[in-house]
PDB file of C-alpha atoms in Angstrom:
ATOM      1  CA  MET A  17       0.098   0.087   0.132  1.00  0.00           C
ATOM      2  CA  ALA A  18       2.787   2.490   0.881  1.00  0.00           C
ATOM      3  CA  GLU A  19       4.513   1.777  -2.485  1.00  0.00           C
ATOM      4  CA  ARG A  20       1.251   2.903  -4.041  1.00  0.00           C
ATOM      5  CA  LEU A  21       0.943   6.294  -2.070  1.00  0.00           C
ATOM      6  CA  ASN A  22       4.469   7.226  -2.801  1.00  0.00           C
ATOM      7  CA  TYR A  23       4.119   9.212  -5.632  1.00  0.00           C
ATOM      8  CA  SER A  24       7.579  10.878  -5.622  1.00  0.00           C
ATOM      9  CA  GLY A  25       9.463   7.552  -5.068  1.00  0.00           C
ATOM     10  CA  ASP A  26      11.484   8.797  -2.342  1.00  0.00           C
ATOM     11  CA  PRO A  27      12.919   6.526  -0.045  1.00  0.00           C
ATOM     12  CA  THR A  28      12.237   8.695   3.094  1.00  0.00           C
ATOM     13  CA  GLU A  29       8.869   9.441   2.034  1.00  0.00           C
ATOM     14  CA  LEU A  30       7.824   5.975   1.759  1.00  0.00           C
ATOM     15  CA  GLN A  31       9.044   5.550   5.852  1.00  0.00           C
ATOM     16  CA  LYS A  32       6.812   8.161   6.623  1.00  0.00           C
ATOM     17  CA  ILE A  33       4.270   6.758   4.491  1.00  0.00           C
ATOM     18  CA  MET A  34       4.972   3.563   6.110  1.00  0.00           C
ATOM     19  CA  ARG A  35       3.976   5.362   9.799  1.00  0.00           C
ATOM     20  CA  GLN A  36       1.045   6.880   8.560  1.00  0.00           C
ATOM     21  CA  ILE A  37      -0.424   3.407   7.689  1.00  0.00           C
ATOM     22  CA  ARG A  38       0.522   1.503  10.541  1.00  0.00           C
ATOM     23  CA  HIS A  39      -0.909   4.669  13.007  1.00  0.00           C
ATOM     24  CA  TRP A  40      -4.118   5.213  10.765  1.00  0.00           C
ATOM     25  CA  THR A  41      -4.499   1.128  11.001  1.00  0.00           C
ATOM     26  CA  LEU A  42      -3.982   1.163  14.688  1.00  0.00           C
ATOM     27  CA  SER A  43      -6.085   4.332  14.956  1.00  0.00           C
ATOM     28  CA  ASP A  44      -9.178   2.037  13.122  1.00  0.00           C
ATOM     29  CA  LEU A  45      -9.082   4.576  10.258  1.00  0.00           C
ATOM     30  CA  LEU A  46      -7.882   1.640   8.017  1.00  0.00           C
ATOM     31  CA  HIS A  47      -9.422  -1.561   8.191  1.00  0.00           C
ATOM     32  CA  THR A  48      -7.338  -4.611   7.349  1.00  0.00           C
ATOM     33  CA  GLN A  49      -8.288  -7.982   5.632  1.00  0.00           C
ATOM     34  CA  GLY A  50      -6.942  -9.907   8.182  1.00  0.00           C
ATOM     35  CA  ARG A  51      -5.654  -9.366  11.686  1.00  0.00           C
ATOM     36  CA  LYS A  52      -4.479  -5.941  12.806  1.00  0.00           C
ATOM     37  CA  HIS A  53      -1.505  -7.174  14.602  1.00  0.00           C
ATOM     38  CA  THR A  54       0.176  -9.414  12.158  1.00  0.00           C
ATOM     39  CA  GLY A  55       3.800 -10.102  13.787  1.00  0.00           C
ATOM     40  CA  THR A  56       7.006  -9.592  12.884  1.00  0.00           C
ATOM     41  CA  GLY A  57       7.928  -9.731   9.178  1.00  0.00           C
ATOM     42  CA  VAL A  58       4.206 -10.683   8.379  1.00  0.00           C
ATOM     43  CA  SER A  59       2.652  -7.929   5.995  1.00  0.00           C
ATOM     44  CA  ARG A  60      -0.727  -6.370   6.810  1.00  0.00           C
ATOM     45  CA  ARG A  61      -3.422  -6.764   3.931  1.00  0.00           C
ATOM     46  CA  TYR A  62      -6.199  -4.003   2.939  1.00  0.00           C
ATOM     47  CA  ARG A  63      -8.941  -4.202   0.252  1.00  0.00           C
ATOM     48  CA  HIS A  64      -8.529  -1.682  -2.141  1.00  0.00           C
ATOM     49  CA  PHE A  65     -11.562   1.054  -0.769  1.00  0.00           C
ATOM     50  CA  GLU A  66      -8.737   1.001   1.988  1.00  0.00           C
ATOM     51  CA  LEU A  67      -6.084   2.137  -0.296  1.00  0.00           C
ATOM     52  CA  GLN A  68      -8.441   5.139  -1.726  1.00  0.00           C
ATOM     53  CA  LYS A  69      -9.301   6.054   2.201  1.00  0.00           C
ATOM     54  CA  ALA A  70      -5.280   5.915   2.541  1.00  0.00           C
ATOM     55  CA  ALA A  71      -5.022   8.085  -0.156  1.00  0.00           C
ATOM     56  CA  ILE A  72      -7.985  10.410   1.192  1.00  0.00           C
ATOM     57  CA  LEU A  73      -6.128  10.520   4.634  1.00  0.00           C
ATOM     58  CA  ARG A  74      -2.405  11.103   3.102  1.00  0.00           C
ATOM     59  CA  GLU A  75      -3.696  14.301   0.927  1.00  0.00           C
ATOM     60  CA  LEU A  76      -5.469  15.819   4.180  1.00  0.00           C
ATOM     61  CA  SER A  77      -2.498  15.185   6.245  1.00  0.00           C
ATOM     62  CA  HIS A  78      -0.821  17.618   4.047  1.00  0.00           C
ATOM     63  CA  TYR A  79      -2.993  20.594   5.590  1.00  0.00           C
ATOM     64  CA  GLY A  80      -2.109  19.803   9.038  1.00  0.00           C
ATOM     65  CA  LEU A  81      -5.317  18.074   9.936  1.00  0.00           C
ATOM     66  CA  GLN A  82      -5.274  15.912  12.928  1.00  0.00           C
ATOM     67  CA  ILE A  83      -6.377  12.251  13.703  1.00  0.00           C
ATOM     68  CA  GLY A  84      -9.088  13.408  15.999  1.00  0.00           C
ATOM     69  CA  GLN A  85     -10.775  14.843  12.374  1.00  0.00           C
ATOM     70  CA  PHE A  86     -10.247  11.879  10.674  1.00  0.00           C
ATOM     71  CA  GLU A  87     -12.788   9.659  13.001  1.00  0.00           C
ATOM     72  CA  ALA A  88     -16.053  10.742  11.487  1.00  0.00           C
ATOM     73  CA  LEU A  89     -14.442  11.240   8.452  1.00  0.00           C
ATOM     74  CA  ASP A  90     -13.800   7.476   8.411  1.00  0.00           C
ATOM     75  CA  LYS A  91     -17.804   6.824   9.275  1.00  0.00           C
ATOM     76  CA  TRP A  92     -18.753   8.945   6.062  1.00  0.00           C
ATOM     77  CA  LEU A  93     -16.410   7.504   3.821  1.00  0.00           C
ATOM     78  CA  GLU A  94     -17.601   3.790   4.253  1.00  0.00           C
ATOM     79  CA  SER A  95     -21.135   5.441   3.867  1.00  0.00           C
ATOM     80  CA  ILE A  96     -20.670   6.792   0.508  1.00  0.00           C
ATOM     81  CA  GLY A  97     -17.947   4.320  -0.728  1.00  0.00           C
ATOM     82  CA  GLY A  98     -20.457   2.284  -2.994  1.00  0.00           C
ATOM     83  CA  SER A  99     -22.282   5.675  -4.006  1.00  0.00           C
ATOM     84  CA  ALA A 100     -22.993   6.412  -7.854  1.00  0.00           C
ATOM     85  CA  ARG A 101     -20.684   9.626  -7.154  1.00  0.00           C
ATOM     86  CA  TRP A 102     -17.804   7.592  -5.597  1.00  0.00           C
ATOM     87  CA  LYS A 103     -18.349   5.018  -8.916  1.00  0.00           C
ATOM     88  CA  ALA A 104     -17.759   8.073 -11.137  1.00  0.00           C
ATOM     89  CA  ALA A 105     -15.187   9.397  -9.606  1.00  0.00           C
ATOM     90  CA  GLU A 106     -13.173   5.631  -9.984  1.00  0.00           C
ATOM     91  CA  GLU A 107     -14.495   5.671 -13.251  1.00  0.00           C
ATOM     92  CA  GLY A 108     -13.559   9.211 -14.303  1.00  0.00           C
ATOM     93  CA  THR A 109     -16.706  10.062 -16.037  1.00  0.00           C
ATOM     94  CA  ARG A 110     -17.306  13.001 -14.061  1.00  0.00           C
ATOM     95  CA  MET A 111     -15.239  15.611 -11.769  1.00  0.00           C
ATOM     96  CA  VAL A 112     -16.070  14.503  -8.269  1.00  0.00           C
ATOM     97  CA  PHE A 113     -15.172  16.232  -4.853  1.00  0.00           C
ATOM     98  CA  ILE A 114     -14.975  15.083  -1.409  1.00  0.00           C
ATOM     99  CA  GLN A 115     -15.343  18.354   1.033  1.00  0.00           C
ATOM    100  CA  LEU A 116     -14.504  18.704   4.862  1.00  0.00           C
ATOM    101  CA  SER A 117     -16.232  21.772   6.350  1.00  0.00           C
ATOM    102  CA  TRP A 118     -16.005  23.388   9.923  1.00  0.00           C
ATOM    103  CA  GLY A 119     -17.926  25.684  11.774  1.00  0.00           C
ATOM    104  CA  ASP A 120     -18.888  26.661  15.290  1.00  0.00           C
ATOM    105  CA  GLN A 121     -18.618  23.464  17.050  1.00  0.00           C
ATOM    106  CA  MET A 122     -19.589  21.668  13.925  1.00  0.00           C
ATOM    107  CA  VAL A 123     -17.869  19.422  10.997  1.00  0.00           C
ATOM    108  CA  GLY A 124     -19.290  18.679   7.690  1.00  0.00           C
ATOM    109  CA  PHE A 125     -18.863  16.396   4.828  1.00  0.00           C
ATOM    110  CA  ASN A 126     -20.109  16.214   1.233  1.00  0.00           C
ATOM    111  CA  ILE A 127     -19.217  14.868  -1.993  1.00  0.00           C
ATOM    112  CA  THR A 128     -20.506  16.711  -4.986  1.00  0.00           C
ATOM    113  CA  VAL A 129     -20.056  16.426  -8.879  1.00  0.00           C
ATOM    114  CA  ASP A 130     -18.762  19.193 -11.409  1.00  0.00           C
ATOM    115  CA  ALA A 131     -17.728  21.886  -9.101  1.00  0.00           C
ATOM    116  CA  PRO A 132     -17.191  21.650  -4.703  1.00  0.00           C
ATOM    117  CA  MET A 133     -19.918  23.104  -2.473  1.00  0.00           C
ATOM    118  CA  VAL A 134     -18.049  25.919  -0.744  1.00  0.00           C
ATOM    119  CA  ALA A 135     -18.958  28.221  -3.381  1.00  0.00           C
ATOM    120  CA  SER A 136     -22.914  27.940  -3.194  1.00  0.00           C
ATOM    121  CA  ILE A 137     -23.170  27.631   0.721  1.00  0.00           C
ATOM    122  CA  GLY A 138     -25.054  30.919   1.448  1.00  0.00           C
ATOM    123  CA  LEU A 139     -24.584  33.398   4.287  1.00  0.00           C
ATOM    124  CA  ASP A 140     -26.940  32.078   6.253  1.00  0.00           C
ATOM    125  CA  GLY A 141     -26.151  28.193   5.840  1.00  0.00           C
ATOM    126  CA  SER A 142     -28.794  27.502   3.023  1.00  0.00           C
ATOM    127  CA  TYR A 143     -27.607  25.625  -0.063  1.00  0.00           C
ATOM    128  CA  MET A 144     -28.736  23.638  -2.887  1.00  0.00           C
ATOM    129  CA  HIS A 145     -28.076  19.994  -2.857  1.00  0.00           C
ATOM    130  CA  GLU A 146     -28.362  17.196  -6.090  1.00  0.00           C
ATOM    131  CA  TYR A 147     -28.909  13.860  -5.020  1.00  0.00           C
ATOM    132  CA  ASP A 148     -27.868  10.719  -7.192  1.00  0.00           C
ATOM    133  CA  ASP A 149     -31.142  10.690  -8.812  1.00  0.00           C
ATOM    134  CA  GLY A 150     -30.849  13.972  -9.972  1.00  0.00           C
ATOM    135  CA  THR A 151     -33.488  15.802  -7.903  1.00  0.00           C
ATOM    136  CA  VAL A 152     -32.422  18.758  -6.228  1.00  0.00           C
ATOM    137  CA  LYS A 153     -33.531  20.146  -2.906  1.00  0.00           C
ATOM    138  CA  GLU A 154     -32.740  23.274  -0.576  1.00  0.00           C
ATOM    139  CA  HIS A 155     -31.413  22.991   2.738  1.00  0.00           C
ATOM    140  CA  LYS A 156     -31.733  26.174   5.083  1.00  0.00           C
ATOM    141  CA  GLY A 157     -30.344  26.657   8.256  1.00  0.00           C
ATOM    142  CA  VAL A 158     -27.648  23.906   8.509  1.00  0.00           C
ATOM    143  CA  GLY A 159     -24.748  25.976  10.129  1.00  0.00           C
ATOM    144  CA  VAL A 160     -22.174  28.211   8.855  1.00  0.00           C
ATOM    145  CA  PHE A 161     -19.051  27.020   7.863  1.00  0.00           C
ATOM    146  CA  TYR A 162     -16.281  29.375   8.048  1.00  0.00           C
ATOM    147  CA  SER A 163     -13.380  26.908   6.378  1.00  0.00           C
ATOM    148  CA  SER A 164     -13.166  24.021   4.144  1.00  0.00           C
ATOM    149  CA  VAL A 165     -10.525  21.287   2.606  1.00  0.00           C
ATOM    150  CA  VAL A 166     -11.660  20.313  -1.001  1.00  0.00           C
ATOM    151  CA  VAL A 167     -10.006  17.615  -2.467  1.00  0.00           C
ATOM    152  CA  ASN A 168     -10.992  16.283  -6.072  1.00  0.00           C
ATOM    153  CA  LEU A 169     -11.371  12.435  -5.580  1.00  0.00           C
ATOM    154  CA  THR A 170     -11.592  11.963  -9.242  1.00  0.00           C
ATOM    155  CA  ARG A 171      -8.021  13.331  -9.843  1.00  0.00           C
ATOM    156  CA  LEU A 172      -6.713  11.445  -6.679  1.00  0.00           C
ATOM    157  CA  LEU A 173      -8.223   8.143  -7.464  1.00  0.00           C
ATOM    158  CA  HIS A 174      -7.085   8.446 -11.115  1.00  0.00           C
ATOM    159  CA  ARG A 175      -3.677   8.982  -9.225  1.00  0.00           C
ATOM    160  CA  LEU A 176      -3.967   5.536  -7.414  1.00  0.00           C
ATOM    161  CA  GLY A 177      -4.834   3.717 -10.255  1.00  0.00           C
ATOM    162  CA  THR A 178      -7.204   0.489 -10.443  1.00  0.00           C
ATOM    163  CA  GLU A 179      -6.914  -2.669  -8.152  1.00  0.00           C
TER     164      GLU A 179
END
């Protein structure tokens, strides 16, 4: 897994990625196919989806996000992993973005197509949401986010390649 996430090929970077994967696994952000504690000389095995999650966690770690902020993200990623939008990102048929946002005592996650949602949140916290079936609904008073990190999921998954 670490080799797939080491885009630069730098051996020092590879060691850092290996430590991150081990830390995320021990923190239950990544889930192994077998035992988490394999013992010396035995590699952990991960599903392809866990590699995709690791790529997202790695990307977000570049922005200084702490592991405590990743716990809710893990549950959310598990819930959207098989969605039509996720599949569109995997297949490269649409530009898909995931977004983490922070406001007063709240954190929000969103997956959008074609453009990140950050540009569409009104001052009152209202926004329009397009669902996978094409319906659009306005949401009001959901709270106001003050900062966001947006990741282009399509490009990130494309860089990883397929299983």
